[in-house]
XYZ file of N, CA, C and O in Angstrom:
740
model
N -1.763 17.443 32.785
C -2.738 18.376 32.239
C -3.544 17.625 31.177
O -2.988 16.956 30.319
N -4.847 17.760 31.212
C -5.716 17.079 30.255
C -6.049 18.027 29.116
O -5.619 19.171 29.096
N -6.847 17.513 28.161
C -7.259 18.330 27.027
C -8.074 19.527 27.534
O -8.853 19.405 28.468
N -7.892 20.667 26.874
C -8.667 21.884 27.192
C -9.256 22.374 25.869
O -8.606 22.304 24.827
N -10.490 22.844 25.934
C -11.121 23.309 24.693
C -10.442 24.597 24.218
O -9.922 25.377 25.029
N -10.463 24.770 22.938
C -9.865 25.972 22.343
C -10.562 27.226 22.866
O -9.916 28.227 23.175
N -11.879 27.155 23.006
C -12.636 28.315 23.513
C -12.221 28.659 24.929
O -12.005 29.828 25.262
N -12.113 27.634 25.799
C -11.716 27.891 27.189
C -10.316 28.481 27.248
O -10.046 29.410 28.020
N -9.424 27.907 26.452
C -8.059 28.418 26.424
C -8.032 29.899 26.037
O -7.393 30.721 26.689
N -8.752 30.235 24.958
C -8.735 31.618 24.459
C -9.407 32.581 25.424
O -8.937 33.698 25.630
N -10.521 32.150 26.045
C -11.210 33.027 27.010
C -10.338 33.268 28.231
O -10.257 34.376 28.747
N -9.690 32.215 28.710
C -8.848 32.339 29.906
C -7.637 33.231 29.689
O -7.102 33.804 30.634
N -7.215 33.383 28.450
C -6.026 34.193 28.167
C -6.359 35.442 27.357
O -5.478 36.143 26.885
N -7.644 35.658 27.148
C -8.122 36.837 26.408
C -7.458 36.927 25.027
O -6.925 37.959 24.647
N -7.521 35.815 24.288
C -6.927 35.749 22.956
C -8.028 35.493 21.928
O -9.006 34.813 22.229
N -7.877 35.995 20.714
C -8.885 35.729 19.673
C -8.809 34.265 19.217
O -7.755 33.764 18.847
N -9.944 33.607 19.257
C -10.016 32.180 18.962
C -9.542 31.866 17.537
O -8.793 30.913 17.325
N -9.971 32.667 16.544
C -9.602 32.388 15.146
C -8.092 32.476 14.946
O -7.492 31.659 14.241
N -7.458 33.438 15.588
C -6.012 33.621 15.451
C -5.264 32.432 16.053
O -4.331 31.899 15.443
N -5.694 32.007 17.235
C -5.041 30.871 17.898
C -5.254 29.605 17.073
O -4.327 28.820 16.853
N -6.472 29.413 16.596
C -6.783 28.224 15.784
C -5.881 28.157 14.544
O -5.308 27.121 14.233
N -5.768 29.286 13.830
C -4.946 29.308 12.611
C -3.478 29.010 12.920
O -2.814 28.270 12.185
N -2.970 29.583 14.006
C -1.565 29.371 14.360
C -1.330 27.907 14.727
O -0.336 27.291 14.312
N -2.251 27.320 15.496
C -2.104 25.914 15.877
C -2.192 25.004 14.659
O -1.427 24.045 14.519
N -3.109 25.299 13.792
C -3.270 24.500 12.577
C -2.009 24.569 11.724
O -1.560 23.563 11.175
N -1.428 25.774 11.611
C -0.209 25.952 10.834
C 0.955 25.146 11.423
O 1.843 24.691 10.694
N 0.929 24.944 12.735
C 1.995 24.177 13.393
C 1.691 22.679 13.422
O 2.470 21.892 13.938
N 0.532 22.286 12.896
C 0.200 20.862 12.807
C -0.551 20.315 14.006
O -0.685 19.103 14.147
N -1.060 21.171 14.881
C -1.825 20.692 16.037
C -3.281 20.501 15.639
O -3.872 21.341 14.955
N -3.877 19.391 16.091
C -5.292 19.107 15.849
C -6.074 19.552 17.078
O -5.805 19.091 18.191
N -7.035 20.440 16.873
C -7.824 20.960 17.994
C -9.250 20.442 17.969
O -10.095 20.940 18.711
N -9.530 19.438 17.150
C -10.910 18.955 17.045
C -11.381 18.315 18.354
O -12.564 18.340 18.667
N -10.467 17.734 19.136
C -10.828 17.135 20.424
C -10.305 17.976 21.585
O -10.184 17.503 22.698
N -9.994 19.229 21.334
C -9.445 20.105 22.358
C -7.948 20.262 22.156
O -7.364 19.697 21.236
N -7.341 21.031 23.023
C -5.913 21.297 22.912
C -5.144 20.356 23.839
O -5.443 20.256 25.024
N -4.145 19.700 23.275
C -3.285 18.818 24.070
C -2.364 19.690 24.929
O -2.195 20.884 24.670
N -1.746 19.079 25.942
C -0.791 19.852 26.751
C 0.340 20.439 25.904
O 0.792 21.550 26.156
N 0.750 19.729 24.855
C 1.807 20.245 23.984
C 1.309 21.477 23.212
O 2.041 22.454 23.030
N 0.054 21.419 22.755
C -0.518 22.549 22.025
C -0.650 23.751 22.947
O -0.390 24.896 22.543
N -1.063 23.512 24.201
C -1.194 24.620 25.170
C 0.176 25.241 25.422
O 0.324 26.471 25.421
N 1.184 24.414 25.617
C 2.531 24.931 25.886
C 3.034 25.743 24.693
O 3.612 26.827 24.860
N 2.809 25.205 23.496
C 3.260 25.938 22.306
C 2.527 27.273 22.168
O 3.140 28.305 21.897
N 1.188 27.259 22.360
C 0.392 28.485 22.234
C 0.788 29.501 23.293
O 0.859 30.705 23.022
N 1.042 29.041 24.508
C 1.484 29.962 25.564
C 2.802 30.618 25.176
O 2.970 31.835 25.312
N 3.723 29.820 24.675
C 5.028 30.363 24.292
C 4.885 31.322 23.118
O 5.601 32.325 23.038
N 3.961 31.045 22.235
C 3.797 31.868 21.032
C 3.027 33.156 21.306
O 3.385 34.213 20.808
N 1.956 33.079 22.095
C 1.060 34.222 22.256
C 1.277 35.035 23.532
O 0.886 36.195 23.586
N 1.852 34.467 24.563
C 1.956 35.185 25.839
C 3.378 35.685 26.055
O 4.347 35.053 25.626
N 3.452 36.834 26.745
C 4.769 37.407 27.028
C 5.582 36.507 27.956
O 6.786 36.363 27.811
N 4.928 35.923 28.959
C 5.603 35.042 29.909
C 4.818 33.738 29.923
O 3.791 33.633 30.578
N 5.280 32.711 29.218
C 4.488 31.516 29.019
C 4.391 30.553 30.190
O 3.757 29.532 30.080
N 4.979 30.862 31.317
C 4.918 29.918 32.435
C 3.554 29.977 33.089
O 2.836 30.966 32.993
N 3.198 28.900 33.737
C 1.913 28.829 34.435
C 1.922 29.846 35.586
O 2.919 29.999 36.293
N 0.796 30.545 35.778
C 0.767 31.494 36.891
C 0.820 30.745 38.226
O 0.242 29.685 38.368
N 1.533 31.329 39.137
C 1.626 30.734 40.477
C 0.766 31.542 41.412
O 0.405 32.681 41.142
N 0.472 30.965 42.530
C -0.369 31.647 43.516
C 0.378 32.856 44.055
O 1.577 32.812 44.326
N -0.336 33.953 44.202
C 0.274 35.181 44.721
C 0.280 35.074 46.248
O -0.742 34.791 46.872
N 1.438 35.296 46.794
C 1.594 35.232 48.254
C 1.192 36.585 48.816
O 1.749 37.608 48.420
N 0.206 36.608 49.687
C -0.229 37.897 50.229
C 0.870 38.527 51.101
O 1.696 37.843 51.684
N 0.847 39.835 51.140
C 1.802 40.567 51.972
C 1.404 40.403 53.443
O 0.242 40.563 53.799
N 2.386 40.096 54.234
C 2.131 39.907 55.669
C 2.649 41.149 56.401
O 3.785 41.554 56.239
N 1.762 41.744 57.126
C 2.154 42.916 57.904
C 2.061 42.528 59.380
O 1.020 42.066 59.848
N 3.132 42.720 60.043
C 3.153 42.395 61.472
C 2.682 43.619 62.242
O 3.103 44.730 61.978
N 1.779 43.360 63.113
C 1.225 44.445 63.926
C 2.063 44.599 65.193
O 2.804 43.731 65.576
N 1.912 45.701 65.786
C 2.639 45.914 67.034
C 3.620 47.043 66.875
O 3.302 48.095 66.328
N 4.805 46.832 67.343
C 5.837 47.842 67.308
C 6.131 48.209 65.854
O 6.307 47.366 64.999
N 6.217 49.517 65.601
C 6.474 49.962 64.247
C 7.867 49.603 63.770
O 8.195 49.788 62.621
N 8.625 49.136 64.643
C 9.960 48.750 64.248
C 10.002 47.274 63.878
O 11.041 46.721 63.683
N 8.811 46.700 63.697
C 8.765 45.291 63.351
C 9.243 45.063 61.926
O 9.446 45.982 61.131
N 9.434 43.838 61.615
C 9.951 43.485 60.311
C 8.774 43.337 59.335
O 7.763 42.746 59.670
N 8.954 43.884 58.158
C 7.930 43.836 57.113
C 8.360 42.817 56.070
O 9.460 42.892 55.540
N 7.464 41.892 55.758
C 7.798 40.905 54.736
C 7.232 41.399 53.404
O 6.043 41.679 53.297
N 8.095 41.513 52.417
C 7.659 41.969 51.105
C 7.087 40.798 50.305
O 7.569 39.681 50.411
N 6.072 41.084 49.475
C 5.518 39.986 48.674
C 6.478 39.587 47.560
O 7.312 40.366 47.136
N 6.344 38.367 47.138
C 7.169 37.906 46.026
C 6.602 38.489 44.735
O 5.395 38.676 44.597
N 7.482 38.759 43.819
C 7.031 39.233 42.496
C 6.296 38.073 41.814
O 6.678 36.921 41.962
N 5.246 38.391 41.096
C 4.491 37.304 40.456
C 5.347 36.609 39.399
O 6.169 37.221 38.726
N 5.104 35.311 39.254
C 5.846 34.524 38.274
C 5.297 34.766 36.865
O 6.001 34.581 35.888
N 4.039 35.162 36.749
C 3.433 35.431 35.444
C 2.574 36.682 35.545
O 1.984 36.957 36.590
N 2.559 37.410 34.505
C 1.740 38.621 34.452
C 0.762 38.461 33.297
O 1.167 38.167 32.160
N -0.505 38.640 33.585
C -1.524 38.579 32.545
C -1.784 40.007 32.072
O -2.280 40.840 32.825
N -1.439 40.282 30.846
C -1.587 41.640 30.324
C -3.044 42.090 30.263
O -3.321 43.285 30.231
N -3.971 41.144 30.245
C -5.388 41.512 30.225
C -5.745 42.338 31.454
O -6.635 43.191 31.397
N -5.040 42.104 32.566
C -5.301 42.872 33.783
C -4.866 44.326 33.650
O -5.316 45.196 34.385
N -4.002 44.619 32.702
C -3.463 45.964 32.559
C -4.020 46.710 31.349
O -3.659 47.839 31.092
N -4.860 46.067 30.563
C -5.361 46.680 29.322
C -6.410 47.739 29.573
O -6.704 48.535 28.721
N -7.044 47.749 30.663
C -8.082 48.742 30.936
C -9.469 48.150 30.715
O -9.642 46.966 30.419
N -10.455 49.008 30.856
C -11.835 48.543 30.774
C -12.410 48.590 29.363
O -13.492 48.061 29.122
N -11.726 49.243 28.465
C -12.251 49.360 27.099
C -11.954 48.058 26.357
O -10.813 47.617 26.268
N -13.010 47.459 25.841
C -12.863 46.183 25.146
C -12.305 46.394 23.743
O -12.490 47.444 23.139
N -11.629 45.395 23.274
C -11.138 45.403 21.902
C -12.359 45.321 20.996
O -13.180 44.423 21.125
N -12.510 46.284 20.126
C -13.704 46.319 19.291
C -13.411 45.750 17.916
O -12.274 45.758 17.455
N -14.455 45.272 17.315
C -14.358 44.788 15.950
C -15.720 44.972 15.308
O -16.691 45.303 15.970
N -15.782 44.742 14.013
C -17.046 44.857 13.299
C -17.942 43.685 13.657
O -17.477 42.568 13.838
N -19.216 43.955 13.708
C -20.179 42.888 13.915
C -20.332 42.120 12.615
O -20.292 42.714 11.535
N -20.525 40.812 12.677
C -20.680 40.029 11.446
C -21.829 40.536 10.568
O -21.723 40.520 9.349
N -22.900 41.007 11.189
C -24.032 41.506 10.404
C -23.638 42.765 9.625
O -24.098 42.956 8.497
N -22.808 43.617 10.240
C -22.353 44.830 9.543
C -21.496 44.453 8.330
O -21.640 45.037 7.253
N -20.635 43.483 8.507
C -19.787 43.038 7.397
C -20.651 42.423 6.305
O -20.459 42.690 5.118
N -21.650 41.603 6.715
C -22.559 40.997 5.726
C -23.318 42.065 4.956
O -23.486 41.957 3.738
N -23.790 43.119 5.647
C -24.496 44.208 4.965
C -23.579 44.916 3.981
O -23.979 45.257 2.871
N -22.334 45.152 4.392
C -21.373 45.785 3.498
C -21.140 44.932 2.249
O -21.177 45.426 1.135
N -20.909 43.633 2.457
C -20.681 42.737 1.324
C -21.901 42.677 0.416
O -21.782 42.660 -0.803
N -23.085 42.676 1.027
C -24.320 42.660 0.239
C -24.447 43.937 -0.587
O -24.856 43.897 -1.751
N -24.087 45.071 0.004
C -24.120 46.335 -0.736
C -23.142 46.303 -1.908
O -23.466 46.768 -3.005
N -21.972 45.763 -1.674
C -20.979 45.648 -2.749
C -21.504 44.752 -3.870
O -21.361 45.075 -5.050
N -22.136 43.626 -3.491
C -22.716 42.731 -4.502
C -23.801 43.455 -5.291
O -23.883 43.323 -6.513
N -24.641 44.226 -4.596
C -25.691 44.988 -5.278
C -25.101 45.990 -6.257
O -25.601 46.155 -7.374
N -24.036 46.657 -5.843
C -23.372 47.614 -6.722
C -22.834 46.912 -7.966
O -23.025 47.374 -9.088
N -22.156 45.780 -7.764
C -21.577 45.050 -8.891
C -22.667 44.578 -9.857
O -22.497 44.663 -11.075
N -23.796 44.105 -9.320
C -24.896 43.661 -10.178
C -25.472 44.843 -10.960
O -25.765 44.724 -12.149
N -25.645 45.991 -10.285
C -26.200 47.171 -10.952
C -25.266 47.669 -12.054
O -25.718 48.038 -13.138
N -23.980 47.675 -11.778
C -23.006 48.121 -12.779
C -23.044 47.199 -13.994
O -23.046 47.653 -15.142
N -23.090 45.890 -13.735
C -23.116 44.917 -14.837
C -24.395 45.081 -15.663
O -24.352 45.078 -16.896
N -25.539 45.236 -14.992
C -26.811 45.410 -15.704
C -26.797 46.697 -16.529
O -27.244 46.719 -17.686
N -26.282 47.781 -15.950
C -26.240 49.048 -16.674
C -25.304 48.953 -17.877
O -25.600 49.486 -18.942
N -24.190 48.258 -17.710
C -23.262 48.078 -18.835
C -23.956 47.340 -19.979
O -23.833 47.728 -21.135
N -24.679 46.273 -19.647
C -25.381 45.516 -20.687
C -26.447 46.371 -21.364
O -26.649 46.273 -22.581
N -27.118 47.228 -20.590
C -28.127 48.118 -21.181
C -27.447 49.117 -22.130
O -27.929 49.349 -23.243
N -26.339 49.701 -21.700
C -25.612 50.631 -22.565
C -25.104 49.922 -23.823
O -25.136 50.485 -24.919
N -24.662 48.685 -23.654
C -24.173 47.915 -24.788
C -25.313 47.660 -25.780
O -25.118 47.785 -26.998
N -26.509 47.348 -25.274
C -27.662 47.114 -26.157
C -28.040 48.385 -26.906
O -28.332 48.350 -28.110
N -28.013 49.526 -26.203
C -28.324 50.812 -26.846
C -27.297 51.106 -27.935
O -27.650 51.521 -29.045
N -26.032 50.869 -27.625
C -24.966 51.131 -28.596
C -25.112 50.222 -29.819
O -24.954 50.686 -30.956
N -25.433 48.954 -29.604
C -25.623 48.039 -30.731
C -26.806 48.481 -31.588
O -26.736 48.435 -32.814
N -27.892 48.901 -30.935
C -29.066 49.356 -31.690
C -28.717 50.599 -32.504
O -29.105 50.724 -33.668
N -27.978 51.527 -31.896
C -27.563 52.734 -32.621
C -26.686 52.367 -33.815
O -26.814 52.953 -34.887
N -25.774 51.415 -33.633
C -24.898 50.993 -34.730
C -25.723 50.391 -35.867
O -25.468 50.668 -37.048
N -26.742 49.595 -35.515
C -27.617 49.021 -36.543
C -28.393 50.118 -37.262
O -28.532 50.093 -38.494
N -28.889 51.096 -36.492
C -29.636 52.197 -37.100
C -28.727 53.043 -37.995
O -29.137 53.469 -39.073
N -27.501 53.276 -37.557
C -26.561 54.056 -38.365
C -26.272 53.337 -39.680
O -26.220 53.975 -40.745
N -26.107 52.024 -39.616
C -25.868 51.254 -40.844
C -27.091 51.310 -41.753
O -26.961 51.448 -42.978
N -28.295 51.232 -41.159
C -29.525 51.308 -41.955
C -29.670 52.683 -42.604
O -30.071 52.797 -43.778
N -29.336 53.739 -41.850
C -29.412 55.099 -42.395
C -28.435 55.246 -43.557
O -28.779 55.784 -44.614
N -27.224 54.752 -43.375
C -26.212 54.860 -44.433
C -26.678 54.121 -45.689
O -26.565 54.635 -46.804
N -27.213 52.919 -45.497
C -27.696 52.148 -46.645
C -28.845 52.863 -47.339
O -28.914 52.910 -48.571
N -29.755 53.456 -46.561
C -30.902 54.153 -47.141
C -30.448 55.399 -47.889
O -30.970 55.708 -48.969
N -29.465 56.124 -47.339
C -28.930 57.311 -48.016
C -28.318 56.907 -49.356
O -28.542 57.570 -50.377
N -27.563 55.815 -49.363
C -26.969 55.341 -50.618
C -28.066 54.943 -51.610
O -27.972 55.220 -52.805
N -29.119 54.309 -51.106
C -30.236 53.906 -51.954
C -30.923 55.136 -52.560
O -31.256 55.163 -53.743
N -31.130 56.168 -51.733
C -31.763 57.406 -52.208
C -30.872 58.105 -53.233
O -31.350 58.600 -54.256
N -29.549 58.140 -52.983
C -28.627 58.757 -53.943
C -28.701 58.039 -55.287
O -28.748 58.668 -56.344
N -28.686 56.707 -55.226
C -28.741 55.924 -56.453
C -30.068 56.147 -57.178
O -30.087 56.352 -58.395
N -31.173 56.146 -56.427
C -32.486 56.374 -57.038
C -32.564 57.767 -57.636
O -33.148 57.970 -58.715
N -31.954 58.745 -56.977
C -31.949 60.118 -57.473
C -31.186 60.202 -58.795
O -31.618 60.862 -59.742
N -30.045 59.535 -58.871
C -29.244 59.539 -60.094
C -29.987 58.836 -61.229
O -30.035 59.342 -62.361
N -30.599 57.683 -60.907
C -31.370 56.958 -61.926
C -32.537 57.813 -62.403
O -32.815 57.898 -63.611
N -33.199 58.467 -61.452
C -34.333 59.333 -61.806
C -33.877 60.462 -62.732
O -34.522 60.778 -63.735
N -32.732 61.060 -62.386
C -32.208 62.151 -63.196
C -31.911 61.666 -64.622
O -32.281 62.313 -65.610
N -31.245 60.517 -64.735
C -30.915 59.976 -66.054
C -32.177 59.634 -66.848
O -32.272 59.931 -68.045
N -33.148 59.020 -66.187
C -34.399 58.675 -66.869
C -35.129 59.934 -67.325
O -35.687 59.983 -68.423
N -35.155 60.953 -66.431
C -35.838 62.211 -66.765
C -35.176 62.879 -67.969
O -35.849 63.378 -68.876
N -33.839 62.901 -67.965
C -33.130 63.496 -69.098
C -33.402 62.709 -70.382
O -33.593 63.299 -71.458
N -33.433 61.384 -70.265
C -33.708 60.556 -71.434
C -35.117 60.829 -71.969
O -35.315 60.988 -73.179
N -36.096 60.920 -71.040
C -37.464 61.230 -71.470
C -37.554 62.638 -72.061
O -38.274 62.859 -73.041
N -36.821 63.583 -71.471
C -36.838 64.960 -71.981
C -36.265 64.995 -73.398
O -36.807 65.674 -74.287
N -35.166 64.269 -73.615
C -34.590 64.205 -74.962
C -35.557 63.529 -75.945
O -35.726 63.966 -77.085
N -36.194 62.470 -75.501
C -37.166 61.776 -76.343
C -38.357 62.689 -76.653
O -38.820 62.753 -77.806
N -38.832 63.418 -75.625
C -39.929 64.376 -75.824
C -39.505 65.477 -76.798
O -40.290 65.904 -77.657
N -38.278 65.935 -76.673
C -37.784 66.976 -77.571
C -37.740 66.455 -79.005
O -38.093 67.174 -79.961
N -37.349 65.204 -79.161
C -37.311 64.607 -80.495
C -38.722 64.482 -81.060
O -38.970 64.749 -82.252
N -39.652 64.069 -80.192
C -41.050 63.964 -80.638
C -41.581 65.341 -81.018
O -42.235 65.511 -82.066
N -41.305 66.347 -80.173
C -41.759 67.717 -80.462
C -41.178 68.204 -81.796
O -41.869 68.844 -82.610
N -39.921 67.910 -82.033
C -39.291 68.328 -83.299
C -39.959 67.652 -84.481
O -40.198 68.280 -85.534
N -40.267 66.346 -84.330
C -40.933 65.619 -85.405
C -42.317 66.197 -85.663
O -42.705 66.406 -86.816
N -43.058 66.475 -84.562
C -44.398 67.069 -84.709
C -44.280 68.423 -85.382
O -45.074 68.775 -86.268
N -43.311 69.192 -84.994
C -43.095 70.514 -85.579
C -42.823 70.389 -87.074
O -43.368 71.133 -87.886
N -41.986 69.465 -87.457
C -41.680 69.267 -88.869
C -42.930 68.823 -89.627
O -43.211 69.326 -90.728
N -43.654 67.866 -88.987
C -44.860 67.373 -89.652
C -45.905 68.468 -89.798
O -46.569 68.567 -90.839
N -46.028 69.318 -88.809
C -47.021 70.400 -88.864
C -46.577 71.497 -89.826
O -47.396 72.127 -90.476
N -45.328 71.732 -89.940
C -44.855 72.790 -90.832
C -45.015 72.415 -92.301
O -45.072 73.266 -93.170
N -45.123 71.184 -92.588
C -45.314 70.745 -93.964
C -46.684 71.206 -94.465
O -46.849 71.575 -95.626
N -47.664 71.195 -93.621
C -49.010 71.585 -94.013
C -49.084 73.059 -94.351
O -49.889 73.467 -95.163
N -48.324 73.853 -93.802
C -48.399 75.289 -94.042
C -47.642 75.726 -95.279
O -47.811 76.829 -95.765
N -46.881 74.949 -95.938
C -46.085 75.332 -97.094
C -46.716 74.739 -98.351
O -47.210 73.612 -98.342
N -46.676 75.533 -99.472
C -47.177 74.950 -100.716
C -46.222 73.854 -101.168
O -45.019 73.948 -100.998
N -46.829 72.884 -101.755
C -46.007 71.777 -102.210
C -45.322 72.141 -103.507
O -45.910 72.764 -104.381
N -44.209 71.771 -103.648
C -43.466 72.066 -104.869
C -43.704 70.931 -105.839
O -43.695 69.779 -105.457
N -43.944 71.383 -107.111
C -44.217 70.311 -108.074
C -42.979 69.452 -108.246
O -41.861 69.915 -108.145
N -43.284 68.301 -108.595
C -42.201 67.389 -108.806
C -41.503 67.803 -110.083
O -42.132 68.214 -111.045
N -40.320 67.714 -110.139
C -39.568 68.143 -111.297
C -39.929 67.247 -112.479
O -39.968 66.049 -112.379
N -40.207 67.969 -113.559
C -40.581 67.205 -114.756
C -39.337 66.865 -115.530
O -38.373 67.578 -115.562
N -39.505 65.896 -116.254
C -38.338 65.459 -117.007
C -38.250 66.234 -118.268
O -39.201 66.436 -118.981
N -37.175 66.734 -118.653
C -36.977 67.543 -119.858
C -36.438 66.657 -120.957
O -35.541 65.870 -120.750
N -36.947 66.980 -122.253
C -36.429 66.205 -123.356
C -35.117 66.597 -123.824
O -34.437 67.411 -123.823
């Protein structure tokens, strides 16, 4: 038996090429130049129910003539190919383009989620900065309010002192002056 291509082997036995390739590779068989007779024998034993080579089916011979003639029964086949018994419905799988579209959709989702997270993070950081600015401004306003209150009270007290002085100075004009005390002998 000479080298046989992996594709021919798999098509002839209705086996998935990737599965056979992986199994052969795991067993140390090199399929780059086709499958050696040893690789074929190993794969047959591993993947097929009856790994022997199929033999020619001997047709049933019916002797014509007297109905009492002898009937020769056919020999049972030496190998059975299960592909003949699987029916007409093919083994289905996803098309590579469908899988690629699915993966592309997943990538798009992941990119959108990441972009939205970064946008939310930027909004949150801006809000945190604004909250800190508001807090600082409130503290500044409180401090300015207290300083204003203290300054206003100080000016009010100073104004009251000035008003009192003016009042005293003005009241002097309305009173007769008392003579200075004379010295007595």
